[in-house]
Amino acid sequence: MSTPNAILQIDGQTIELPTMQGSLGPDVIDTRTLGGQGYFTYDPGFLSTASCSSNITYIDGDEGLLYHRGYPIEQLAEQSDFLETAYLLWHGELPNGDQKRDFDNMVSHHSMLHDQMLSLFKGFRRDAHPMAVMVSIIGAMAAFYPESADVDDPHQREISMFRLLAKVPTVAAWSYKYNKGEPFIYPQNHMSYAENFLHMLHANPCETYTPNPVLARALDRIFILHADHEQNASTSTVRMAGSSYANPFACIAAGTACLWGPLHGGANESALAMLAEIGDVSRIGEFVDRAKDKTSGFRLMGFGHRVYKNMDPRAAIMRQTCHEVLDELGLHDDPLFKMALKLEQIALEDEYFIEKKLYPNVDFYSGIVLRALGIPTSMFTAIFALARTAGWIAQWNEMIVSPGHKIARPRQLYTGSQRREFAPVEQR
Ligand code: CMC
């Protein structure tokens, strides 16, 4: 179905701009020809800009819907597993039994790191943040697989994507082991993706560690919930870096760096720190008041979202996962979880949060689950990066193969000095 053109009237000129219709969601105005007519659009932070077209993920922020390739996140979280979801993001369809076995097998057989990477880990200070280590080691993989730079070759793209999906958990787990001063634990091919990760984190050579299946399932669900989220800051960073045909490992390192920030993937770490700082249910009101006071510079971490103006569907699943994990561990009275539930209730009844449509996001409850799984706070964002790698590689691949590919090159509204003449230093 064709959509009507948009008419822009400016300075006596009438400019017609075509509109485009997606399969779901609002139409977009195609402004690509506007630059040639002397104007740019101005949209810092991409509040109203579709930076690409994509078949992978759809979000309806008003309704609180999240679909991957058309499948609602609730169904994937309940019935799928992380690697199957990664396959779906990548290939567009769910795998059949053979495809699923082959995919899982490929991932588990690429999980070991090149032995020389050990010396990279050992170059870091012991207290290096796992995200700093991950950004470096993921980027350094480009040096170990130089053939991956041939991004036009589908085979090279595919093998790089497998390597990333398979090795990032090992990088994340080893960055933690290095912090702890414990020996690196090698991946176990017979374990599931989440079990293997728990094993690499918690096992040590002196005793047997058997992952608890309920906890491994909960971690796998966290991976599914974080796997992709359309054109968020880190995914857009991956696409932007990849738009120059840079090496895929470098692109994923760029996405990892962007995710690190507290307004993005770092929020789960900050949300848990905030709950610990609140300390007691009786102090929630005080913190809610601080969050409403613009001069305080304080925000309720784990609340609000650029796209969701309704409950983040991932937060609701995460709340339920919280119940399951705490029940399994006999921690029904976990004080942080009780405080989180109360804070959510108070905030959702507060006029400020209602008016601004601020609801809990995925990071509000994920920290509590991760903590219950024995995962230290410093690893929270690393786990987000591990899971988001599935989305990043799918989005990167989609961008590379899209017809009419162009390097990302935004323009600007220049507000600096006009031309002036250089004065030698003694005349200034
Ligand atoms: N607590 C208090 N006020 C808030 C909060 C919050 N968490 N979030 C937004 N606001 C207010 C904000 O002050 C602004 O008020 P006003 O219109 O009066 O200036 C209004 O709500 C809109 O906020 P914004 O910063 O313009 O919205 P944004 O879309 O640019 O930012 C956000 C979205 C997620 C960065 C922001 O809500 C935030 O900082 N939240 C806390 C950090 C967080 O939880 N981040 C995780 C996001 S979900 C995981 C991910 O995708 O990475």
mmCIF file of C-alpha atoms and ligand atoms in Angstrom, residues 229 232 262-265 267 291 294 298-306 309 312 314 352-353 356 358 361-363 384, ligand 1:
data_model
loop_
_atom_site.group_PDB
_atom_site.id
_atom_site.type_symbol
_atom_site.label_atom_id
_atom_site.label_comp_id
_atom_site.label_asym_id
_atom_site.label_seq_id
_atom_site.Cartn_x
_atom_site.Cartn_y
_atom_site.Cartn_z
ATOM 1 C CA HIS A 229 16.345 -4.652 21.514
ATOM 2 C CA ASN A 232 19.427 0.899 21.053
ATOM 3 C CA PRO A 262 25.079 3.533 33.439
ATOM 4 C CA LEU A 263 22.281 4.864 31.236
ATOM 5 C CA HIS A 264 22.436 1.678 29.148
ATOM 6 C CA GLY A 265 23.761 -1.738 30.231
ATOM 7 C CA ALA A 267 21.924 0.309 34.855
ATOM 8 C CA ALA A 291 14.364 11.207 41.992
ATOM 9 C CA LYS A 294 15.581 17.817 39.197
ATOM 10 C CA PHE A 298 19.458 11.475 41.086
ATOM 11 C CA ARG A 299 17.288 9.079 39.082
ATOM 12 C CA LEU A 300 15.632 5.845 40.075
ATOM 13 C CA MET A 301 17.920 3.391 38.337
ATOM 14 C CA GLY A 302 16.049 0.624 36.528
ATOM 15 C CA PHE A 303 13.134 2.998 35.832
ATOM 16 C CA GLY A 304 12.198 4.688 32.581
ATOM 17 C CA HIS A 305 12.962 3.862 28.983
ATOM 18 C CA ARG A 306 13.333 5.790 25.758
ATOM 19 C CA LYS A 309 6.016 4.216 27.920
ATOM 20 C CA ASP A 312 8.809 -3.146 29.907
ATOM 21 C CA ARG A 314 11.088 -7.971 30.057
ATOM 22 C CA TYR A 352 5.436 12.122 38.758
ATOM 23 C CA PHE A 353 6.120 8.593 37.497
ATOM 24 C CA LYS A 356 6.146 10.770 32.754
ATOM 25 C CA LEU A 358 8.204 5.807 33.961
ATOM 26 C CA ASN A 361 12.760 -1.630 32.933
ATOM 27 C CA VAL A 362 14.571 -4.958 32.515
ATOM 28 C CA ASP A 363 17.452 -3.833 34.700
ATOM 29 C CA PHE A 384 24.284 -8.066 29.469
HETATM 30 N N1 CMC B 1 14.029 8.626 37.564
HETATM 31 C C1 CMC B 1 13.502 9.878 37.654
HETATM 32 N N2 CMC B 1 13.143 10.616 36.584
HETATM 33 C C2 CMC B 1 13.344 10.088 35.372
HETATM 34 C C3 CMC B 1 13.888 8.801 35.200
HETATM 35 C C4 CMC B 1 14.239 8.064 36.354
HETATM 36 N N3 CMC B 1 14.767 6.838 36.239
HETATM 37 N N4 CMC B 1 13.976 8.523 33.886
HETATM 38 C C5 CMC B 1 13.494 9.592 33.238
HETATM 39 N N5 CMC B 1 13.116 10.552 34.146
HETATM 40 C C6 CMC B 1 12.482 11.831 33.818
HETATM 41 C C7 CMC B 1 13.523 12.805 33.288
HETATM 42 O O1 CMC B 1 14.069 13.601 34.330
HETATM 43 C C8 CMC B 1 12.708 13.617 32.313
HETATM 44 O O2 CMC B 1 11.974 14.571 33.023
HETATM 45 P P1 CMC B 1 11.611 15.995 32.323
HETATM 46 O O3 CMC B 1 10.753 15.672 31.143
HETATM 47 O O4 CMC B 1 10.891 16.735 33.401
HETATM 48 O O5 CMC B 1 12.924 16.618 31.949
HETATM 49 C C9 CMC B 1 11.716 12.620 31.740
HETATM 50 O O6 CMC B 1 11.574 11.605 32.751
HETATM 51 C C10 CMC B 1 12.185 11.974 30.449
HETATM 52 O O7 CMC B 1 13.493 11.480 30.669
HETATM 53 P P2 CMC B 1 14.645 11.514 29.573
HETATM 54 O O8 CMC B 1 15.967 11.361 30.228
HETATM 55 O O9 CMC B 1 14.444 12.701 28.688
HETATM 56 O O10 CMC B 1 14.277 10.205 28.739
HETATM 57 P P3 CMC B 1 15.247 9.416 27.799
HETATM 58 O O11 CMC B 1 14.365 8.644 26.892
HETATM 59 O O12 CMC B 1 16.263 10.294 27.175
HETATM 60 O O13 CMC B 1 16.033 8.422 28.796
HETATM 61 C C11 CMC B 1 16.610 6.597 30.157
HETATM 62 C C12 CMC B 1 15.722 7.092 29.011
HETATM 63 C C13 CMC B 1 16.493 5.064 30.234
HETATM 64 C C14 CMC B 1 18.079 6.957 29.868
HETATM 65 C C15 CMC B 1 16.138 7.258 31.475
HETATM 66 O O14 CMC B 1 14.802 6.876 31.762
HETATM 67 C C16 CMC B 1 17.039 6.910 32.648
HETATM 68 O O15 CMC B 1 18.061 7.585 32.872
HETATM 69 N N6 CMC B 1 16.698 5.834 33.447
HETATM 70 C C17 CMC B 1 17.556 5.364 34.492
HETATM 71 C C18 CMC B 1 18.669 4.501 33.914
HETATM 72 C C19 CMC B 1 18.169 3.150 33.446
HETATM 73 O O16 CMC B 1 17.432 2.480 34.149
HETATM 74 N N7 CMC B 1 18.623 2.727 32.253
HETATM 75 C C20 CMC B 1 18.308 1.408 31.691
HETATM 76 C C21 CMC B 1 17.525 1.494 30.428
HETATM 77 S S1 CMC B 1 16.838 -0.101 29.965
HETATM 78 C C22 CMC B 1 18.171 -1.051 29.523
HETATM 79 C C23 CMC B 1 18.809 -0.596 28.278
HETATM 80 O O17 CMC B 1 18.157 -0.548 27.228
HETATM 81 O O18 CMC B 1 20.016 -0.319 28.323
#
